[in-house]
Short mmCIF file of C-alpha atoms and ligand atoms in Angstrom, two decimals:
data_model
loop_
_atom_site.label_atom_id
_atom_site.label_comp_id
_atom_site.label_asym_id
_atom_site.label_seq_id
_atom_site.Cartn_x
_atom_site.Cartn_y
_atom_site.Cartn_z
CA MET A 121 58.28 35.99 0.82
CA LYS A 122 59.92 35.19 4.14
CA LYS A 123 60.71 37.89 6.63
CA LYS A 124 64.42 38.76 6.62
CA LEU A 125 66.62 38.23 9.66
CA ASN A 126 69.79 40.34 9.55
CA ILE A 127 72.88 38.70 10.98
CA ALA A 128 76.13 40.28 12.17
CA MET A 129 79.06 38.04 13.05
CA ILE A 130 82.08 38.96 15.15
CA GLY A 131 85.15 36.81 14.39
CA TYR A 132 85.91 35.30 11.01
CA GLN A 133 88.28 32.36 11.41
CA PHE A 134 87.37 28.78 12.39
CA MET A 135 83.95 29.31 13.92
CA GLY A 136 83.39 32.35 11.73
CA ARG A 137 83.72 30.04 8.75
CA ALA A 138 81.51 27.30 10.27
CA HIS A 139 78.75 29.78 11.23
CA SER A 140 78.94 31.59 7.89
CA ASN A 141 78.41 28.27 6.15
CA ALA A 142 75.45 27.54 8.42
CA TRP A 143 73.71 30.88 7.78
CA ARG A 144 74.41 30.54 4.04
CA GLN A 145 72.97 27.03 3.77
CA VAL A 146 70.17 26.79 6.30
CA GLY A 147 67.43 28.38 4.19
CA LYS A 148 68.43 26.43 1.12
CA VAL A 149 67.94 23.08 2.85
CA PHE A 150 65.34 23.62 5.58
CA ASP A 151 62.05 25.44 5.52
CA ALA A 152 63.39 28.05 7.96
CA PRO A 153 60.99 30.69 9.31
CA TYR A 154 63.21 33.56 8.11
CA GLU A 155 65.51 34.35 5.24
CA PRO A 156 68.84 35.01 7.01
CA VAL A 157 70.69 37.93 5.52
CA MET A 158 74.45 37.82 6.04
CA LYS A 159 74.70 41.53 6.66
CA VAL A 160 78.09 42.22 8.20
CA ILE A 161 81.12 40.27 9.42
CA CYS A 162 83.54 41.91 11.83
CA GLY A 163 87.21 41.42 12.67
CA ARG A 164 90.16 43.58 13.66
CA ASP A 165 92.40 43.00 10.62
CA GLU A 166 90.77 44.90 7.76
CA ALA A 167 92.44 43.07 4.89
CA ALA A 168 91.67 39.67 6.38
CA VAL A 169 88.05 40.42 7.27
CA LYS A 170 87.47 41.94 3.84
CA GLN A 171 88.71 38.74 2.26
CA ALA A 172 86.55 36.64 4.64
CA ALA A 173 83.45 38.71 3.79
CA ALA A 174 83.93 38.12 0.08
CA ARG A 175 84.74 34.45 0.50
CA TYR A 176 81.95 33.54 2.90
CA GLY A 177 79.29 35.69 1.27
CA TRP A 178 78.73 38.61 3.68
CA GLU A 179 77.29 41.87 2.30
CA GLU A 180 79.69 44.08 4.29
CA TYR A 181 82.67 43.90 6.60
CA ALA A 182 83.60 46.00 9.62
CA THR A 183 86.52 46.34 12.01
CA ASP A 184 84.80 47.75 15.12
CA TRP A 185 82.43 45.40 16.95
CA GLN A 186 80.97 48.24 19.06
CA GLN A 187 79.78 49.98 15.93
CA VAL A 188 78.36 46.69 14.56
CA VAL A 189 76.50 45.92 17.77
CA HIS A 190 74.78 49.32 17.68
CA ARG A 191 73.60 49.06 14.07
CA LYS A 192 69.86 49.41 13.77
CA ASP A 193 69.66 47.14 10.71
CA VAL A 194 71.02 44.08 12.56
CA ASP A 195 68.80 41.56 14.41
CA VAL A 196 71.27 38.89 15.57
CA ILE A 197 74.81 39.22 16.93
CA ASP A 198 76.71 35.97 16.38
CA ILE A 199 79.84 35.86 18.57
CA CYS A 200 82.70 33.74 17.18
CA THR A 201 85.64 35.30 19.03
CA PRO A 202 87.90 33.80 21.71
CA GLY A 203 86.23 33.56 25.13
CA GLY A 204 87.83 36.72 26.54
CA ALA A 205 85.77 38.87 24.14
CA HIS A 206 82.42 37.08 24.63
CA MET A 207 81.23 39.01 27.71
CA PRO A 208 81.75 42.60 26.51
CA ILE A 209 80.25 41.87 23.09
CA ALA A 210 77.27 39.92 24.48
CA VAL A 211 76.46 42.52 27.16
CA ALA A 212 76.64 45.36 24.62
CA ALA A 213 74.46 43.38 22.17
CA ALA A 214 71.94 42.63 24.92
CA GLU A 215 71.71 46.32 25.80
CA THR A 216 70.56 46.99 22.22
CA LYS A 217 67.92 44.22 22.67
CA LYS A 218 69.33 42.10 19.87
CA VAL A 219 69.29 38.31 19.68
CA VAL A 220 72.64 37.07 21.04
CA PHE A 221 74.12 33.83 19.74
CA CYS A 222 77.46 32.93 21.33
CA GLU A 223 80.12 30.30 20.88
CA LYS A 224 81.08 28.05 23.80
CA PRO A 225 82.26 28.21 26.49
CA LEU A 226 79.92 31.09 27.34
CA ALA A 227 82.74 33.07 29.01
CA ASN A 228 86.20 32.79 30.53
CA THR A 229 84.95 32.90 34.11
CA LEU A 230 81.78 32.14 36.06
CA ASP A 231 81.45 35.81 36.97
CA GLU A 232 81.54 36.88 33.32
CA ALA A 233 79.03 34.17 32.38
CA GLN A 234 76.64 35.39 35.08
CA GLN A 235 76.97 38.99 33.85
CA MET A 236 76.02 37.78 30.37
CA LEU A 237 72.96 35.91 31.65
CA THR A 238 71.85 38.92 33.66
CA ALA A 239 72.26 41.17 30.61
CA VAL A 240 70.13 39.03 28.29
CA ARG A 241 67.47 38.51 30.95
CA THR A 242 67.30 42.18 31.98
CA ASN A 243 66.91 43.24 28.37
CA GLY A 244 64.44 40.49 27.41
CA CYS A 245 66.71 39.12 24.66
CA ILE A 246 66.59 35.77 22.96
CA HIS A 247 69.91 34.04 23.59
CA MET A 248 71.58 30.80 22.52
CA LEU A 249 74.87 29.09 23.21
CA CYS A 250 76.52 27.11 20.40
CA HIS A 251 76.97 23.59 21.76
CA ASN A 252 76.41 22.25 18.28
CA TYR A 253 77.06 18.56 19.09
CA ARG A 254 73.63 18.43 20.74
CA ARG A 255 72.26 18.62 17.21
CA ALA A 256 74.06 15.69 15.61
CA PRO A 257 71.15 13.38 14.69
CA ALA A 258 72.72 10.39 16.54
CA VAL A 259 72.96 12.48 19.74
CA VAL A 260 69.32 13.50 19.46
CA ILE A 261 68.36 9.82 19.08
CA ALA A 262 70.36 9.00 22.23
CA LYS A 263 68.49 11.78 24.05
CA ARG A 264 65.13 10.40 22.94
CA LEU A 265 66.03 6.85 24.00
CA ILE A 266 67.07 8.09 27.44
CA ASP A 267 64.06 10.38 27.86
CA ASP A 268 61.70 7.56 26.77
CA GLY A 269 63.15 5.34 29.49
CA LYS A 270 64.61 2.81 27.04
CA ILE A 271 68.01 2.90 28.75
CA GLY A 272 66.40 2.72 32.21
CA GLU A 273 67.83 4.28 35.30
CA ILE A 274 71.16 5.88 34.36
CA TYR A 275 74.23 4.70 36.29
CA HIS A 276 77.18 6.05 34.29
CA TYR A 277 78.18 8.93 32.02
CA ARG A 278 81.64 8.42 30.55
CA GLY A 279 82.79 11.28 28.37
CA SER A 280 86.12 11.98 26.71
CA TYR A 281 87.29 14.61 24.26
CA LEU A 282 90.78 13.93 22.96
CA GLN A 283 92.98 15.87 20.54
CA ASP A 284 96.73 15.94 19.86
CA TRP A 285 97.49 19.26 18.15
CA ILE A 286 99.93 20.71 20.71
CA VAL A 287 102.12 17.71 21.59
CA ASP A 288 105.06 19.31 19.75
CA PRO A 289 106.81 21.61 22.30
CA GLN A 290 107.61 23.99 19.42
CA PHE A 291 103.93 24.53 18.71
CA PRO A 292 103.45 28.28 19.39
CA ARG A 293 101.70 29.83 22.34
CA VAL A 294 98.50 30.80 20.46
CA TRP A 295 95.49 32.41 22.23
CA ARG A 296 94.12 29.04 23.27
CA LEU A 297 97.19 28.62 25.51
CA GLU A 298 96.85 32.03 27.17
CA LYS A 299 94.53 32.25 30.18
CA ALA A 300 93.69 35.95 29.74
CA ARG A 301 92.20 35.22 26.32
CA SER A 302 90.92 31.65 26.62
CA GLY A 303 90.07 31.33 30.35
CA SER A 304 91.48 27.80 30.43
CA GLY A 305 92.88 25.16 28.11
CA ALA A 306 91.40 21.73 27.42
CA LEU A 307 88.97 22.46 30.29
CA GLY A 308 87.02 25.33 28.69
CA ASP A 309 87.60 24.24 25.13
CA LEU A 310 86.81 20.52 25.38
CA VAL A 311 85.41 19.63 28.81
CA SER A 312 82.76 22.30 28.17
CA HIS A 313 81.41 20.10 25.34
CA THR A 314 81.47 16.82 27.29
CA ALA A 315 79.99 18.47 30.38
CA ASP A 316 77.26 19.97 28.19
CA LEU A 317 76.44 16.56 26.72
CA SER A 318 76.34 15.03 30.16
CA ARG A 319 73.89 17.72 31.37
CA PHE A 320 71.83 17.41 28.16
CA LEU A 321 71.60 13.64 28.15
CA VAL A 322 71.75 12.57 31.81
CA GLY A 323 71.22 15.53 34.13
CA GLU A 324 72.79 18.19 36.29
CA ILE A 325 76.26 17.67 37.76
CA SER A 326 76.30 18.30 41.51
CA GLU A 327 79.89 17.60 42.60
CA VAL A 328 83.25 17.21 40.89
CA ALA A 329 86.76 16.06 41.61
CA GLY A 330 89.35 17.39 39.23
CA LEU A 331 92.90 17.33 38.00
CA LEU A 332 94.36 19.85 35.55
CA LYS A 333 97.82 19.34 34.10
CA THR A 334 100.10 21.46 31.93
CA PHE A 335 102.78 19.32 30.30
CA ILE A 336 104.68 22.04 28.42
CA ALA A 337 105.08 25.12 30.61
CA GLU A 338 106.65 27.44 28.04
CA ARG A 339 106.30 27.81 24.27
CA PRO A 340 107.58 30.08 21.51
CA LEU A 341 105.37 33.02 20.69
CA PRO A 342 103.82 32.87 17.19
CA ASN A 343 106.35 33.93 14.52
CA SER A 344 109.03 34.57 17.15
CA ALA A 345 111.90 32.82 18.89
CA ALA A 346 110.93 34.39 22.22
CA LYS A 347 109.21 32.08 24.66
CA ALA A 348 106.20 32.76 26.87
CA PRO A 349 104.59 30.78 29.68
CA VAL A 350 101.59 28.54 29.10
CA ASP A 351 99.14 29.32 31.91
CA VAL A 352 96.31 26.98 30.96
CA ASP A 353 95.84 23.24 31.28
CA ASP A 354 96.87 20.86 28.52
CA ALA A 355 94.65 18.11 29.96
CA ALA A 356 91.74 17.94 32.39
CA VAL A 357 90.32 14.89 34.15
CA SER A 358 87.26 14.85 36.39
CA LEU A 359 85.10 12.49 38.40
CA ILE A 360 81.50 13.67 38.51
CA LYS A 361 78.44 13.04 40.66
CA LEU A 362 75.07 13.82 39.11
CA GLU A 363 71.98 15.01 40.95
CA ASN A 364 70.03 11.92 39.86
CA GLY A 365 72.52 9.56 41.49
CA ALA A 366 74.50 8.66 38.38
CA ILE A 367 78.28 8.90 38.50
CA GLY A 368 80.73 9.58 35.71
CA THR A 369 84.07 10.55 34.34
CA ILE A 370 85.05 13.36 32.02
CA GLU A 371 88.46 13.54 30.40
CA ALA A 372 89.84 16.02 27.90
CA SER A 373 93.32 16.33 26.49
CA ARG A 374 95.25 18.06 23.73
CA PHE A 375 98.03 15.55 24.30
CA ALA A 376 96.33 12.30 23.24
CA LEU A 377 98.48 11.36 20.26
CA GLY A 378 96.52 9.85 17.40
CA HIS A 379 93.24 11.48 18.38
CA LYS A 380 92.29 14.47 16.23
CA ASN A 381 88.81 15.32 17.45
CA HIS A 382 87.77 12.28 19.45
CA LEU A 383 84.61 13.24 21.31
CA ARG A 384 83.03 10.12 22.77
CA PHE A 385 80.42 9.35 25.38
CA GLU A 386 79.01 6.14 26.73
CA ILE A 387 75.97 6.05 28.98
CA ASN A 388 75.02 2.92 30.90
CA GLY A 389 71.61 2.38 32.45
CA SER A 390 69.56 -0.40 34.02
CA LYS A 391 68.08 -1.47 30.66
CA GLY A 392 70.82 -0.66 28.18
CA SER A 393 73.68 1.52 27.01
CA VAL A 394 74.26 4.12 24.31
CA ALA A 395 77.57 5.31 22.94
CA PHE A 396 78.58 7.99 20.43
CA ASP A 397 81.86 8.89 18.77
CA LEU A 398 82.05 12.19 16.88
CA GLU A 399 84.57 10.77 14.43
CA ARG A 400 81.80 8.31 13.41
CA MET A 401 79.05 10.85 13.94
CA ASN A 402 76.38 9.24 11.79
CA GLU A 403 76.32 6.20 14.05
CA LEU A 404 74.87 5.50 17.47
CA GLU A 405 75.90 2.38 19.36
CA LEU A 406 72.95 0.91 21.24
CA TYR A 407 72.75 -2.02 23.60
CA LEU A 408 69.39 -3.12 24.99
CA GLU A 409 69.27 -5.86 27.62
CA GLU A 410 67.25 -8.52 25.84
CA GLY A 411 68.54 -11.69 27.39
CA PRO A 412 71.19 -14.10 26.10
CA ASN A 413 72.85 -13.19 22.80
CA SER A 414 71.94 -9.51 23.00
CA GLY A 415 74.83 -7.22 22.05
CA PHE A 416 75.64 -3.70 20.90
CA LYS A 417 74.15 -2.78 17.54
CA THR A 418 74.96 0.19 15.36
CA ILE A 419 72.17 2.52 14.24
CA LEU A 420 73.03 4.51 11.13
CA ALA A 421 71.35 7.79 12.07
CA THR A 422 70.34 8.74 8.53
CA ASP A 423 66.82 7.36 8.18
CA ARG A 424 63.92 9.52 7.08
CA ASN A 425 62.44 9.51 10.61
CA HIS A 426 65.72 10.54 12.23
CA PRO A 427 66.08 14.13 13.48
CA TYR A 428 66.98 16.78 10.87
CA ILE A 429 67.68 14.13 8.21
CA ASP A 430 64.53 14.58 6.15
CA ALA A 431 65.86 17.82 4.67
CA TRP A 432 69.17 16.27 3.65
CA TRP A 433 69.89 13.18 1.58
CA PRO A 434 68.35 9.70 1.07
CA PRO A 435 69.00 7.18 3.88
CA GLY A 436 72.65 6.17 4.22
CA HIS A 437 73.94 9.33 2.51
CA ILE A 438 75.79 10.65 5.51
CA ILE A 439 76.13 14.15 6.88
CA GLY A 440 79.08 15.85 8.65
CA TYR A 441 80.47 18.31 11.17
CA GLU A 442 79.14 21.43 9.43
CA HIS A 443 75.59 20.14 9.56
CA THR A 444 75.51 20.42 13.36
CA PHE A 445 75.91 24.22 13.00
CA ILE A 446 73.20 24.38 10.31
CA HIS A 447 70.82 22.54 12.65
CA THR A 448 71.73 24.92 15.47
CA VAL A 449 70.98 28.12 13.53
CA LEU A 450 67.77 26.52 12.21
CA ASP A 451 66.56 25.97 15.76
CA LEU A 452 67.65 29.47 16.75
CA MET A 453 65.51 30.94 13.97
CA LYS A 454 62.55 28.78 14.97
CA ALA A 455 62.89 30.01 18.54
CA ILE A 456 63.04 33.63 17.39
CA ALA A 457 59.88 33.10 15.32
CA GLU A 458 58.09 31.58 18.32
CA GLU A 459 59.55 34.18 20.73
CA LYS A 460 61.02 31.40 22.86
CA ILE A 461 64.43 30.95 24.43
CA PRO A 462 66.12 28.01 22.65
CA ILE A 463 68.37 25.46 24.32
CA PRO A 464 71.19 25.48 25.10
CA ASN A 465 71.11 29.10 26.19
CA PHE A 466 73.05 31.40 28.53
CA GLU A 467 71.58 29.69 31.56
CA ASP A 468 73.10 26.44 30.30
CA GLY A 469 76.30 28.42 29.77
CA VAL A 470 76.34 29.50 33.41
CA ARG A 471 75.62 25.96 34.64
CA ASN A 472 78.37 24.65 32.38
CA GLN A 473 80.75 27.30 33.69
CA ARG A 474 79.95 26.20 37.26
CA VAL A 475 81.15 22.72 36.33
CA LEU A 476 84.37 24.10 34.81
CA ASP A 477 84.88 26.33 37.82
CA GLY A 478 84.31 23.41 40.18
CA ILE A 479 86.86 21.24 38.37
CA GLU A 480 89.39 24.09 38.54
CA ARG A 481 88.75 24.51 42.28
CA ALA A 482 88.95 20.75 42.86
CA SER A 483 92.23 20.58 41.04
CA ILE A 484 93.66 23.10 43.50
CA SER A 485 92.02 21.81 46.69
CA GLY A 486 92.47 18.11 45.91
CA ARG A 487 88.93 17.57 47.24
CA TRP A 488 85.42 17.09 45.92
CA GLU A 489 83.89 20.49 45.16
CA LYS A 490 80.20 21.38 44.89
CA VAL A 491 79.13 22.77 41.53
N1 NAD B 724 81.32 24.82 18.79
C1 NAD B 724 82.50 24.27 18.51
O1 NAD B 724 82.58 23.12 18.25
C2 NAD B 724 83.72 25.16 18.54
C3 NAD B 724 84.89 24.77 17.86
C4 NAD B 724 85.97 25.64 17.87
C5 NAD B 724 85.92 26.81 18.58
N2 NAD B 724 84.78 27.13 19.29
C6 NAD B 724 84.69 28.38 20.05
O2 NAD B 724 84.55 29.46 19.11
C7 NAD B 724 85.21 30.63 19.62
C8 NAD B 724 86.22 31.10 18.56
O3 NAD B 724 87.15 30.05 18.33
P1 NAD B 724 87.83 29.85 16.88
O4 NAD B 724 88.35 28.46 16.86
O5 NAD B 724 86.91 30.29 15.82
O6 NAD B 724 89.04 30.87 17.02
P2 NAD B 724 89.91 31.49 15.84
O7 NAD B 724 91.20 31.88 16.45
O8 NAD B 724 89.91 30.59 14.66
O9 NAD B 724 89.06 32.79 15.45
C9 NAD B 724 88.84 33.82 16.38
C10 NAD B 724 88.31 35.04 15.64
O10 NAD B 724 88.00 36.06 16.59
C11 NAD B 724 88.60 37.29 16.19
N3 NAD B 724 88.87 38.10 17.37
C12 NAD B 724 89.69 37.78 18.40
N4 NAD B 724 89.63 38.73 19.36
C13 NAD B 724 88.75 39.67 18.90
C14 NAD B 724 88.27 40.90 19.42
N5 NAD B 724 88.68 41.37 20.60
N6 NAD B 724 87.37 41.61 18.67
C15 NAD B 724 86.97 41.14 17.48
N7 NAD B 724 87.37 39.98 16.94
C16 NAD B 724 88.25 39.26 17.66
C17 NAD B 724 89.86 36.87 15.44
O11 NAD B 724 90.33 37.88 14.60
C18 NAD B 724 89.33 35.64 14.69
O12 NAD B 724 88.66 36.03 13.52
C19 NAD B 724 85.82 30.24 20.96
O13 NAD B 724 84.93 30.59 21.98
C20 NAD B 724 85.94 28.73 20.86
O14 NAD B 724 85.91 28.07 22.12
C21 NAD B 724 83.70 26.31 19.24
#
């Protein structure tokens, strides 16, 4: 009999659904160190959270996160709310010494992110940030190739994250377009992922230049004819310098028509290149400099020896978006069992937030800004 790990989740929509699926599946596929118990899911709308609890398989539902955070029968607080609510929930959870698992970006501002890091450190909590793309098998293979020196000295990181869901000017001003709730637009939502991958794969970012742009300055409020200002960026572009001497570009947009969830990176080094595209997430493009006639080849990241794949299907039977969350909660549980802080964690969250903050400052100053 495995020891039980009681989970409480705050937020029940997109990420609430993805994390619920992860907690529900992880122990059925992997030999996880605990049996996760989906104890309680929390949201403000009682009818909706009740429905979500029944649908996703939670034992109970609640409408007050403060009460949930203070429950003695809960071990992990899983935060799936918009960024504006991350800090108060995480700090309160840390004060009760619980494990804190938080969606990205860690917070809406650098100051909030630092408060969260201080809270988990002061209280000796295990903490993790959900940058789930780190755990796509192809991305882990890229990491291993780079760490093993197969790509050589790294010269370039080129990352883009492109979507097109708000091109229509009539698309409503939802929370993601409201600074008080989201912190920023494409910057915090999308650049946070590409910046995280650049830090994970290549190294720390030391300086940034940046340009933020809002194309549609006013939108109708949801279910209303009244309009409200959009005070976040629709697109963010940045030049980056890395501590190890590499240089790069990061671009994110919600106005790139035709691209639904196009996260791509390409890394070029002295011995080769690797490239990844989330919309073809089972593949890694690899080029190794092997003289005349060498070219990019495609590795199908589904072989038995590939990361996480052993627990899934036979080679070539591909996996998807939801699996990255399952791998993330698996590694969180392993870290809890070993009493270690997993990666990425709140320190990564603060470092990531420094990059976002630097890009925002650079966009205003028109100069390079230190991170
Ligand atoms: N890892 C990823 O790939 C990924 C993808 C999408 C979103 N996210 C992140 O996940 C977080 C949530 O995004 P989402 O897309 O799930 O949003 P969403 O709008 O789909 O869901 C947000 C949920 O939070 C709840 N909520 C909002 N404010 C609350 C409050 N004050 N108290 C309690 N509950 C509250 C809402 O009721 C809703 O259930 C954000 O930080 C976002 O950046 C991460």
